[in-house]
Amino acid sequence: MNPLASFVADLADVPAIVGSGLPGLRRSRYLLIHIEDAQAALAWLRQVLALNVVHSVEQVRCGNPGRRWWQREREDAPQRRSERVRESATLAFSHAGLRALGAEEDTELPFPSAFRTGMASPLRRRLLGDEPEPWRWGDAGEPGEFAAHVLVAHCWEEDAAPAPPLDPAALPAGLRVLSVSSCPSYVDPMAPGAGPAMYEPFGFRDGIGQPVLAGLALSTFERRAREAAGAAFDDRVVQPGEFVLGQPNEYAERAYAPSLRRWPGQRSADGGFGRNGSYLAVRQIEQHVSAFHGFVAAHPVLQGGAALVGRRAADGRSLLGVAQAPREIDAFRYLQTDAHGFECPRGAHARRAQPRDALSRSVADGIAASKIHRLLRRGRVYTEACMTGGPVEACAGAPGGRDCNRPCGRGLMFVALAADLERQFEFVQRHWINGPRFGDLSDEPDPLLGTSARRAFSVQGCPVGQRIEGLPRFTTVRGGGYFFAPGLRALRWLAEGKQFGGG
């Protein structure tokens, strides 16, 4: 039996956020909810589930249930249409949030230490290289921080009215909320020739080079990218168990799935409560736009910031000197094309976040090493009116698209999906983003996300390059946490509350 058949059979249980960032739903906001009354929280969860806005991958990517689509290699494999989704919500819980609902871990199948400790804990913040400065919110209940128990990633069509139970002003007593609003002008659902595109406040296209899950039928734009990229497209194809618990991963094993006491289903390391769920690493990153543009304007060698980012601003193409059509902007390899960094500096953000084949002397080994650290990104820009405890509407945007970027965009609500927080998100953050010797450099962390006081950035050149000292901070983390988005079956069971004495 094809090992991916189990993944396909479970697509109706896998949260929709795994299959798509839903760029067609341009309006969005994030609700960070603190539970004071477990019974009120369970009643609210049941209300939200009754709205039919919590979708599965099958609904947003595969549509027609009951047929198998794991034969992605077949050129003649027909493609199913997705359901028309006008509103969507992803529900995820911090470890403290599960406890607040009365959930008890299965002691033989516990949650991993990173999730249990929490991103906002002093230990995790030190490991991640975060500065010891106060956060507005976190997942660990640190003094002075809003303790986020539940994360709701909520998006809807521009002409749709969001469901009242997801209105931050209408949440029941017993729940406190912090609302982070987004701006639709940074989402282009139909970028010319390349499909959906996201942009960030520095002005660059974001979210390029996303992994493609093996076993999931290719979207129209992914099929076009495969045709344009040829064999290089396989560099993007990653086993689903790198993002979905209980499914086959790049080690040819099934990703570990923790469980809870009284879970009525299978009790095993790949079939417990956690099966078909995914961990979310979430960080609210404020971007200092004026500092960025002022600094790059004073240093022409940085090509308007493209050298720092590792891609061109206008269309997101790589800095490598390879002609690329919009639909094949992800079809390149660093080791093969630019091993020394003469075209794209070795310390550029894009090169650190996804080194591709550059992790080994062998292209194949480098790609394989890269795949076990991949992240599936689903974040969006948040706006000036970024946080409030009362009613808030998403930014009205601008009919012309990105016309209102400058007044609205405050930073990025970074959301990354992973099956192993330590091997994926924390490894990338510690060794690639904050690693001062990444790419054989010396004392150079990531130019965009680094926080050390004495930072530098090198632009390689032949015969000589240039090292720029004294980089200011371009970003500041304002909050963060680890959350778990359960499979839909587990989410419904959790909402019933009977297992915890509620319901």
Short mmCIF file of C-alpha atoms in Angstrom, two decimals:
data_model
loop_
_atom_site.label_atom_id
_atom_site.label_comp_id
_atom_site.label_asym_id
_atom_site.label_seq_id
_atom_site.Cartn_x
_atom_site.Cartn_y
_atom_site.Cartn_z
CA MET A 1 0.00 0.00 0.00
CA ASN A 2 1.30 3.44 -0.88
CA PRO A 3 2.31 5.10 2.42
CA LEU A 4 0.68 8.34 1.28
CA ALA A 5 -2.69 6.63 0.95
CA SER A 6 -3.31 7.10 4.68
CA PHE A 7 -2.69 10.83 4.33
CA VAL A 8 -5.14 11.08 1.45
CA ALA A 9 -7.70 9.05 3.39
CA ASP A 10 -7.37 11.53 6.28
CA LEU A 11 -7.65 14.78 4.29
CA ALA A 12 -11.15 15.40 5.63
CA ASP A 13 -9.63 15.49 9.13
CA VAL A 14 -6.55 17.68 8.44
CA PRO A 15 -7.05 21.42 9.19
CA ALA A 16 -7.48 23.55 6.08
CA ILE A 17 -4.49 25.77 6.99
CA VAL A 18 -2.20 22.86 6.06
CA GLY A 19 -3.48 22.86 2.49
CA SER A 20 -3.82 26.57 1.80
CA GLY A 21 -3.27 30.05 3.18
CA LEU A 22 -6.56 30.97 1.43
CA PRO A 23 -5.31 34.17 -0.24
CA GLY A 24 -8.71 34.60 -1.88
CA LEU A 25 -10.06 35.46 1.59
CA ARG A 26 -8.28 38.80 1.82
CA ARG A 27 -9.78 40.07 5.05
CA SER A 28 -8.40 38.51 8.21
CA ARG A 29 -7.62 38.93 11.86
CA TYR A 30 -6.11 36.87 14.65
CA LEU A 31 -7.86 36.42 17.96
CA LEU A 32 -5.70 35.61 20.98
CA ILE A 33 -8.04 34.34 23.67
CA HIS A 34 -7.44 33.84 27.37
CA ILE A 35 -9.71 31.31 29.09
CA GLU A 36 -11.03 32.29 32.51
CA ASP A 37 -14.06 29.97 32.47
CA ALA A 38 -13.61 26.51 30.90
CA GLN A 39 -17.35 25.93 30.52
CA ALA A 40 -17.80 29.24 28.69
CA ALA A 41 -14.87 28.34 26.44
CA LEU A 42 -16.30 24.92 25.59
CA ALA A 43 -19.72 26.40 24.81
CA TRP A 44 -18.07 29.00 22.57
CA LEU A 45 -16.06 26.28 20.77
CA ARG A 46 -19.25 24.38 20.04
CA GLN A 47 -20.79 27.58 18.67
CA VAL A 48 -17.87 28.15 16.33
CA LEU A 49 -17.90 24.55 15.10
CA ALA A 50 -21.64 24.84 14.38
CA LEU A 51 -20.90 27.71 11.96
CA ASN A 52 -19.17 25.34 9.51
CA VAL A 53 -16.25 27.74 9.09
CA VAL A 54 -13.63 25.33 10.44
CA HIS A 55 -12.62 23.55 7.26
CA SER A 56 -10.45 20.62 6.24
CA VAL A 57 -7.81 20.29 3.55
CA GLU A 58 -10.25 18.18 1.56
CA GLN A 59 -12.68 21.09 1.42
CA VAL A 60 -10.19 23.76 0.35
CA ARG A 61 -7.91 21.71 -1.89
CA CYS A 62 -9.69 18.54 -2.94
CA GLY A 63 -13.42 19.19 -2.88
CA ASN A 64 -14.98 15.91 -3.97
CA PRO A 65 -14.74 13.36 -1.12
CA GLY A 66 -14.33 9.64 -1.60
CA ARG A 67 -11.72 9.58 -4.37
CA ARG A 68 -7.97 9.20 -4.11
CA TRP A 69 -5.51 11.77 -5.41
CA TRP A 70 -2.13 10.64 -4.14
CA GLN A 71 -0.89 9.84 -7.66
CA ARG A 72 0.56 13.33 -8.11
CA GLU A 73 3.13 12.06 -10.63
CA ARG A 74 0.46 11.03 -13.13
CA GLU A 75 0.12 13.61 -15.87
CA ASP A 76 -3.40 12.37 -16.65
CA ALA A 77 -4.64 12.53 -13.07
CA PRO A 78 -7.86 14.61 -13.09
CA GLN A 79 -8.11 17.50 -10.71
CA ARG A 80 -10.98 18.11 -8.31
CA ARG A 81 -12.46 21.51 -7.72
CA SER A 82 -12.32 22.97 -4.22
CA GLU A 83 -15.46 23.92 -2.39
CA ARG A 84 -16.38 27.60 -2.42
CA VAL A 85 -15.10 28.77 0.93
CA ARG A 86 -16.16 32.30 1.88
CA GLU A 87 -15.02 32.27 5.49
CA SER A 88 -12.53 30.14 7.37
CA ALA A 89 -11.24 29.81 10.92
CA THR A 90 -8.34 27.78 12.28
CA LEU A 91 -8.48 26.99 16.01
CA ALA A 92 -5.25 26.22 17.84
CA PHE A 93 -4.40 25.87 21.53
CA SER A 94 -1.33 26.54 23.61
CA HIS A 95 -0.32 23.91 26.16
CA ALA A 96 -1.67 26.19 28.89
CA GLY A 97 -4.87 26.51 26.86
CA LEU A 98 -5.43 22.75 26.77
CA ARG A 99 -4.91 22.66 30.52
CA ALA A 100 -7.36 25.54 30.97
CA LEU A 101 -9.98 23.41 29.21
CA GLY A 102 -9.34 20.61 31.68
CA ALA A 103 -7.40 18.40 29.27
CA GLU A 104 -4.90 15.98 30.77
CA GLU A 105 -1.98 14.57 28.82
CA ASP A 106 -1.55 10.85 28.33
CA THR A 107 1.61 10.29 30.41
CA GLU A 108 2.85 7.67 27.94
CA LEU A 109 2.20 9.89 24.91
CA PRO A 110 2.98 13.42 26.17
CA PHE A 111 3.37 16.62 24.19
CA PRO A 112 7.00 17.49 23.33
CA SER A 113 8.97 19.74 25.68
CA ALA A 114 9.08 22.79 23.39
CA PHE A 115 5.28 22.94 23.24
CA ARG A 116 4.88 22.24 26.95
CA THR A 117 7.40 24.92 27.93
CA GLY A 118 6.08 27.57 25.54
CA MET A 119 7.86 29.94 23.19
CA ALA A 120 7.40 32.85 25.60
CA SER A 121 9.11 31.08 28.51
CA PRO A 122 12.51 32.54 29.51
CA LEU A 123 14.23 29.27 28.55
CA ARG A 124 12.75 29.14 25.06
CA ARG A 125 13.36 32.83 24.45
CA ARG A 126 17.04 32.40 25.30
CA LEU A 127 17.29 29.38 22.99
CA LEU A 128 15.66 31.36 20.17
CA GLY A 129 17.97 34.34 20.66
CA ASP A 130 15.18 36.74 21.64
CA GLU A 131 16.11 39.88 23.51
CA PRO A 132 14.98 40.06 27.18
CA GLU A 133 12.44 42.78 26.44
CA PRO A 134 8.75 42.65 27.36
CA TRP A 135 6.26 41.05 25.00
CA ARG A 136 2.65 42.14 24.74
CA TRP A 137 1.42 38.55 24.67
CA GLY A 138 2.75 35.02 24.97
CA ASP A 139 1.84 31.39 25.55
CA ALA A 140 3.60 30.86 28.88
CA GLY A 141 1.77 33.25 31.21
CA GLU A 142 4.84 35.33 31.99
CA PRO A 143 4.24 38.37 34.27
CA GLY A 144 2.96 41.39 32.40
CA GLU A 145 2.07 39.44 29.23
CA PHE A 146 -1.40 38.58 27.96
CA ALA A 147 -1.55 34.78 28.27
CA ALA A 148 -2.86 33.41 24.98
CA HIS A 149 -4.66 30.09 25.41
CA VAL A 150 -6.40 29.94 22.04
CA LEU A 151 -5.36 31.28 18.65
CA VAL A 152 -8.04 31.85 16.03
CA ALA A 153 -6.79 32.62 12.52
CA HIS A 154 -9.93 34.01 10.90
CA CYS A 155 -10.28 35.12 7.27
CA TRP A 156 -13.21 35.92 5.02
CA GLU A 157 -14.15 37.28 1.58
CA GLU A 158 -14.33 41.03 1.15
CA ASP A 159 -18.06 41.03 0.51
CA ALA A 160 -18.85 38.55 3.29
CA ALA A 161 -19.92 39.34 6.85
CA PRO A 162 -17.83 37.48 9.44
CA ALA A 163 -19.71 35.18 11.80
CA PRO A 164 -20.77 36.91 15.09
CA PRO A 165 -19.23 34.26 17.42
CA LEU A 166 -15.86 35.27 15.97
CA ASP A 167 -16.41 38.97 16.59
CA PRO A 168 -13.92 39.96 19.32
CA ALA A 169 -16.53 42.30 20.80
CA ALA A 170 -19.08 39.50 21.12
CA LEU A 171 -17.12 36.82 22.94
CA PRO A 172 -18.88 35.51 26.04
CA ALA A 173 -18.00 36.33 29.62
CA GLY A 174 -15.19 34.11 30.82
CA LEU A 175 -13.06 34.77 27.73
CA ARG A 176 -10.70 37.72 27.30
CA VAL A 177 -9.39 38.61 23.85
CA LEU A 178 -6.57 40.44 22.15
CA SER A 179 -7.35 41.07 18.48
CA VAL A 180 -4.68 41.53 15.82
CA SER A 181 -6.08 43.05 12.66
CA SER A 182 -4.78 42.51 9.13
CA CYS A 183 -4.84 44.55 5.93
CA PRO A 184 -6.19 43.05 2.67
CA SER A 185 -4.03 45.30 0.52
CA TYR A 186 -1.00 43.10 1.16
CA VAL A 187 -2.74 40.07 -0.36
CA ASP A 188 -2.90 39.82 -4.13
CA PRO A 189 -4.97 36.72 -4.91
CA MET A 190 -3.99 36.78 -8.56
CA ALA A 191 -0.50 38.17 -9.13
CA PRO A 192 0.30 38.41 -12.87
CA GLY A 193 1.47 35.06 -14.20
CA ALA A 194 2.27 33.58 -10.81
CA GLY A 195 -0.96 33.12 -8.90
CA PRO A 196 -1.58 34.33 -5.34
CA ALA A 197 1.03 36.60 -3.76
CA MET A 198 1.60 38.06 -0.32
CA TYR A 199 3.63 41.20 0.37
CA GLU A 200 5.16 42.58 3.55
CA PRO A 201 5.69 46.17 4.80
CA PHE A 202 9.28 46.50 3.52
CA GLY A 203 7.73 46.15 0.05
CA PHE A 204 8.90 42.65 -0.87
CA ARG A 205 6.87 39.68 -1.97
CA ASP A 206 6.60 37.13 0.84
CA GLY A 207 5.77 33.44 1.17
CA ILE A 208 7.67 32.31 -1.95
CA GLY A 209 9.15 28.84 -2.06
CA GLN A 210 6.50 27.11 0.02
CA PRO A 211 6.83 23.34 0.38
CA VAL A 212 4.51 21.19 -1.72
CA LEU A 213 3.03 18.30 0.25
CA ALA A 214 3.51 14.90 -1.32
CA GLY A 215 0.15 13.21 -1.70
CA LEU A 216 -1.82 16.41 -2.19
CA ALA A 217 -3.06 17.14 -5.70
CA LEU A 218 -1.22 20.06 -7.23
CA SER A 219 -3.00 23.37 -7.58
CA THR A 220 -3.23 24.99 -10.99
CA PHE A 221 -0.26 27.24 -10.24
CA GLU A 222 1.80 24.39 -8.80
CA ARG A 223 1.23 22.38 -11.98
CA ARG A 224 2.42 25.32 -14.06
CA ALA A 225 5.44 25.73 -11.79
CA ARG A 226 6.29 22.05 -12.23
CA GLU A 227 6.10 22.38 -16.00
CA ALA A 228 8.39 25.42 -15.92
CA ALA A 229 10.86 24.13 -13.31
CA GLY A 230 11.25 20.55 -14.48
CA ALA A 231 13.29 18.35 -12.13
CA ALA A 232 13.99 21.28 -9.79
CA PHE A 233 10.33 21.24 -8.77
CA ASP A 234 10.99 18.08 -6.76
CA ASP A 235 13.18 20.16 -4.43
CA ARG A 236 9.94 21.61 -3.05
CA VAL A 237 8.08 18.32 -2.57
CA VAL A 238 8.11 17.34 1.11
CA GLN A 239 6.47 14.40 2.88
CA PRO A 240 3.26 15.40 4.71
CA GLY A 241 4.56 14.13 8.06
CA GLU A 242 6.86 17.14 8.24
CA PHE A 243 3.73 19.20 8.96
CA VAL A 244 0.95 16.75 9.87
CA LEU A 245 1.26 14.49 12.91
CA GLY A 246 0.82 10.77 12.42
CA GLN A 247 1.73 10.92 8.71
CA PRO A 248 4.89 9.75 6.84
CA ASN A 249 7.82 12.17 7.14
CA GLU A 250 11.20 12.60 5.42
CA TYR A 251 12.72 9.91 7.67
CA ALA A 252 10.24 7.36 6.26
CA GLU A 253 8.63 7.26 9.71
CA ARG A 254 5.30 8.52 10.98
CA ALA A 255 5.44 11.83 12.79
CA TYR A 256 4.88 11.42 16.54
CA ALA A 257 1.37 12.28 17.68
CA PRO A 258 0.79 12.97 21.41
CA SER A 259 -2.47 12.12 23.10
CA LEU A 260 -4.78 13.08 25.95
CA ARG A 261 -6.30 10.96 28.67
CA ARG A 262 -9.73 9.52 27.83
CA TRP A 263 -9.17 9.96 24.09
CA PRO A 264 -11.63 7.41 22.68
CA GLY A 265 -9.67 6.64 19.53
CA GLN A 266 -6.50 4.70 18.83
CA ARG A 267 -3.81 4.95 21.50
CA SER A 268 -0.47 4.88 19.72
CA ALA A 269 2.44 7.17 18.86
CA ASP A 270 0.92 7.98 15.48
CA GLY A 271 -2.79 7.58 16.14
CA GLY A 272 -3.67 9.47 19.31
CA PHE A 273 -5.43 12.78 19.88
CA GLY A 274 -2.67 14.57 17.97
CA ARG A 275 -3.06 12.66 14.69
CA ASN A 276 -3.66 14.93 11.69
CA GLY A 277 -2.99 18.04 13.76
CA SER A 278 -0.10 20.48 13.34
CA TYR A 279 1.97 22.76 15.56
CA LEU A 280 1.95 26.50 14.84
CA ALA A 281 4.92 28.68 15.71
CA VAL A 282 3.49 32.20 15.88
CA ARG A 283 5.42 35.45 16.25
CA GLN A 284 4.17 39.02 15.98
CA ILE A 285 7.09 40.83 14.36
CA GLU A 286 7.03 44.61 14.17
CA GLN A 287 8.93 45.94 11.14
CA HIS A 288 10.77 49.25 11.35
CA VAL A 289 10.06 50.36 7.81
CA SER A 290 11.62 53.84 7.98
CA ALA A 291 14.85 52.47 9.48
CA PHE A 292 15.05 49.82 6.75
CA HIS A 293 14.52 52.16 3.81
CA GLY A 294 16.77 54.83 5.28
CA PHE A 295 19.62 52.37 5.79
CA VAL A 296 19.44 50.77 2.35
CA ALA A 297 19.21 54.20 0.71
CA ALA A 298 22.52 55.11 2.35
CA HIS A 299 24.17 51.91 1.08
CA PRO A 300 23.64 51.47 -2.70
CA VAL A 301 25.47 48.13 -2.65
CA LEU A 302 22.39 46.70 -0.91
CA GLN A 303 20.35 47.19 -4.11
CA GLY A 304 17.42 48.86 -2.38
CA GLY A 305 17.33 46.11 0.24
CA ALA A 306 17.29 43.20 -2.22
CA ALA A 307 20.73 42.08 -1.04
CA LEU A 308 19.49 41.87 2.56
CA VAL A 309 16.28 40.06 1.64
CA GLY A 310 17.76 37.82 -1.06
CA ARG A 311 15.06 38.57 -3.63
CA ARG A 312 13.98 41.44 -5.84
CA ALA A 313 11.23 43.63 -4.45
CA ALA A 314 9.05 44.00 -7.52
CA ASP A 315 8.36 40.37 -8.32
CA GLY A 316 10.11 38.23 -5.71
CA ARG A 317 12.61 36.73 -8.13
CA SER A 318 15.93 35.46 -6.89
CA LEU A 319 19.05 37.61 -7.28
CA LEU A 320 20.71 34.78 -9.17
CA GLY A 321 21.49 35.69 -12.75
CA VAL A 322 19.08 33.16 -14.20
CA ALA A 323 16.21 34.34 -16.39
CA GLN A 324 13.03 33.34 -14.57
CA ALA A 325 9.43 33.65 -15.64
CA PRO A 326 7.08 34.62 -12.77
CA ARG A 327 5.75 31.09 -12.41
CA GLU A 328 9.25 29.57 -11.97
CA ILE A 329 10.69 32.06 -9.50
CA ASP A 330 11.43 29.24 -7.08
CA ALA A 331 13.33 27.02 -9.54
CA PHE A 332 16.96 27.56 -8.59
CA ARG A 333 19.74 26.13 -6.43
CA TYR A 334 22.44 28.03 -4.58
CA LEU A 335 25.22 25.43 -4.64
CA GLN A 336 24.86 24.83 -8.35
CA THR A 337 24.49 28.47 -9.37
CA ASP A 338 25.99 30.75 -6.73
CA ALA A 339 28.04 28.79 -4.20
CA HIS A 340 30.22 31.80 -3.29
CA GLY A 341 27.38 34.30 -2.94
CA PHE A 342 28.54 36.67 -5.66
CA GLU A 343 24.96 37.15 -6.87
CA CYS A 344 22.89 36.56 -3.72
CA PRO A 345 24.91 37.29 -0.56
CA ARG A 346 25.48 34.22 1.59
CA GLY A 347 23.91 35.89 4.64
CA ALA A 348 20.75 37.15 2.90
CA HIS A 349 17.51 36.39 4.73
CA ALA A 350 16.01 34.20 1.99
CA ARG A 351 19.20 32.17 1.77
CA ARG A 352 19.21 31.56 5.52
CA ALA A 353 15.52 30.71 5.79
CA GLN A 354 15.75 28.15 2.96
CA PRO A 355 19.34 27.15 2.06
CA ARG A 356 18.14 24.66 -0.58
CA ASP A 357 21.10 22.59 -1.81
CA ALA A 358 23.77 24.66 -0.02
CA LEU A 359 23.90 22.50 3.14
CA SER A 360 26.25 19.93 1.62
CA ARG A 361 28.88 19.49 -1.05
CA SER A 362 26.37 17.28 -2.85
CA VAL A 363 23.23 18.83 -4.34
CA ALA A 364 21.12 15.78 -3.52
CA ASP A 365 22.37 15.61 0.06
CA GLY A 366 21.84 19.33 0.51
CA ILE A 367 18.25 19.15 -0.68
CA ALA A 368 17.56 16.15 1.57
CA ALA A 369 19.08 17.96 4.57
CA SER A 370 16.99 21.04 3.83
CA LYS A 371 13.71 19.14 3.68
CA ILE A 372 13.84 17.96 7.29
CA HIS A 373 13.84 21.59 8.47
CA ARG A 374 11.15 23.01 6.18
CA LEU A 375 8.34 25.20 7.48
CA LEU A 376 4.92 25.81 5.97
CA ARG A 377 4.24 29.54 6.32
CA ARG A 378 0.76 31.01 6.67
CA GLY A 379 1.29 34.50 8.11
CA ARG A 380 -0.12 37.88 7.09
CA VAL A 381 0.64 41.55 7.65
CA TYR A 382 -0.90 43.22 10.68
CA THR A 383 -1.93 46.85 10.73
CA GLU A 384 -1.41 50.09 12.67
CA ALA A 385 -4.57 49.42 14.70
CA CYS A 386 -2.90 46.19 15.66
CA MET A 387 -4.21 45.19 19.07
CA THR A 388 -7.30 45.91 21.08
CA GLY A 389 -9.42 44.29 23.70
CA GLY A 390 -12.64 45.58 22.15
CA PRO A 391 -14.24 45.69 18.70
CA VAL A 392 -11.93 46.00 15.74
CA GLU A 393 -12.45 45.68 12.04
CA ALA A 394 -9.83 44.61 9.55
CA CYS A 395 -8.33 47.51 7.62
CA ALA A 396 -10.57 48.66 4.79
CA GLY A 397 -7.69 48.37 2.35
CA ALA A 398 -7.67 50.08 -1.01
CA PRO A 399 -9.54 49.08 -4.19
CA GLY A 400 -6.37 49.45 -6.22
CA GLY A 401 -4.56 46.72 -4.32
CA ARG A 402 -1.44 47.73 -2.41
CA ASP A 403 -2.04 51.50 -2.44
CA CYS A 404 -2.46 51.62 1.33
CA ASN A 405 0.62 49.60 2.26
CA ARG A 406 2.53 52.51 3.76
CA PRO A 407 -0.12 53.82 6.15
CA CYS A 408 -1.39 50.40 7.24
CA GLY A 409 1.34 47.81 7.52
CA ARG A 410 2.95 47.57 10.93
CA GLY A 411 4.61 44.17 10.70
CA LEU A 412 4.12 40.47 10.13
CA MET A 413 2.03 37.99 12.04
CA PHE A 414 4.40 35.11 11.32
CA VAL A 415 2.72 31.69 11.39
CA ALA A 416 4.72 28.56 10.57
CA LEU A 417 3.41 24.99 10.61
CA ALA A 418 5.62 22.08 11.67
CA ALA A 419 5.36 18.57 13.05
CA ASP A 420 8.51 18.95 15.18
CA LEU A 421 9.01 22.40 16.69
CA GLU A 422 12.58 21.74 17.78
CA ARG A 423 13.83 20.13 14.56
CA GLN A 424 12.07 22.61 12.31
CA PHE A 425 11.23 26.05 13.68
CA GLU A 426 13.74 26.18 16.53
CA PHE A 427 16.56 24.72 14.45
CA VAL A 428 16.01 27.25 11.68
CA GLN A 429 15.78 30.11 14.17
CA ARG A 430 18.85 29.11 16.19
CA HIS A 431 21.23 27.84 13.53
CA TRP A 432 20.22 29.53 10.28
CA ILE A 433 18.57 32.82 11.27
CA ASN A 434 20.61 33.63 14.38
CA GLY A 435 23.69 31.59 13.48
CA PRO A 436 26.60 34.10 13.32
CA ARG A 437 28.70 31.69 11.25
CA PHE A 438 26.01 30.57 8.81
CA GLY A 439 27.47 30.23 5.31
CA ASP A 440 31.05 30.48 6.67
CA LEU A 441 30.42 34.07 7.75
CA SER A 442 31.82 35.69 10.87
CA ASP A 443 29.59 37.31 13.51
CA GLU A 444 26.72 37.91 11.10
CA PRO A 445 23.21 36.86 12.18
CA ASP A 446 20.22 37.39 9.90
CA PRO A 447 20.20 41.03 8.67
CA LEU A 448 16.42 41.40 9.05
CA LEU A 449 15.65 39.40 12.19
CA GLY A 450 18.91 39.64 14.10
CA THR A 451 18.88 41.58 17.37
CA SER A 452 22.49 41.80 18.56
CA ALA A 453 23.85 45.31 19.09
CA ARG A 454 26.92 44.84 16.89
CA ARG A 455 25.64 43.42 13.64
CA ALA A 456 27.20 43.40 10.20
CA PHE A 457 26.37 42.22 6.70
CA SER A 458 28.77 41.11 3.98
CA VAL A 459 28.22 41.50 0.26
CA GLN A 460 30.53 39.03 -1.44
CA GLY A 461 32.36 40.19 -4.56
CA CYS A 462 35.17 39.35 -6.95
CA PRO A 463 37.95 40.25 -6.41
CA VAL A 464 36.75 41.83 -3.14
CA GLY A 465 33.45 42.28 -1.38
CA GLN A 466 32.19 44.74 1.19
CA ARG A 467 31.30 44.34 4.85
CA ILE A 468 28.78 46.83 6.25
CA GLU A 469 28.95 47.39 9.99
CA GLY A 470 26.41 48.85 12.37
CA LEU A 471 23.13 47.48 11.05
CA PRO A 472 20.21 48.93 13.02
CA ARG A 473 17.39 46.70 14.18
CA PHE A 474 14.84 46.34 11.44
CA THR A 475 12.40 44.19 13.44
CA THR A 476 11.21 43.67 17.02
CA VAL A 477 9.23 40.68 18.29
CA ARG A 478 6.14 41.86 20.18
CA GLY A 479 4.65 38.49 21.08
CA GLY A 480 4.83 34.81 20.31
CA GLY A 481 3.71 31.32 21.20
CA TYR A 482 3.45 27.69 20.24
CA PHE A 483 -0.04 26.42 19.46
CA PHE A 484 -1.49 23.09 18.39
CA ALA A 485 -4.22 22.91 15.74
CA PRO A 486 -5.96 19.55 16.25
CA GLY A 487 -7.45 17.45 13.50
CA LEU A 488 -11.15 18.14 13.05
CA ARG A 489 -12.25 14.93 14.77
CA ALA A 490 -10.07 15.73 17.79
CA LEU A 491 -11.33 19.33 17.83
CA ARG A 492 -14.96 18.21 17.93
CA TRP A 493 -14.16 15.77 20.74
CA LEU A 494 -12.37 18.49 22.67
CA ALA A 495 -15.35 20.84 22.31
CA GLU A 496 -17.76 18.26 23.73
CA GLY A 497 -16.10 18.68 27.12
CA LYS A 498 -17.67 15.56 28.61
CA GLN A 499 -14.25 13.98 29.02
CA PHE A 500 -13.28 16.83 31.35
CA GLY A 501 -16.50 16.89 33.36
CA GLY A 502 -18.15 19.54 31.16
CA GLY A 503 -20.66 19.51 28.33
#
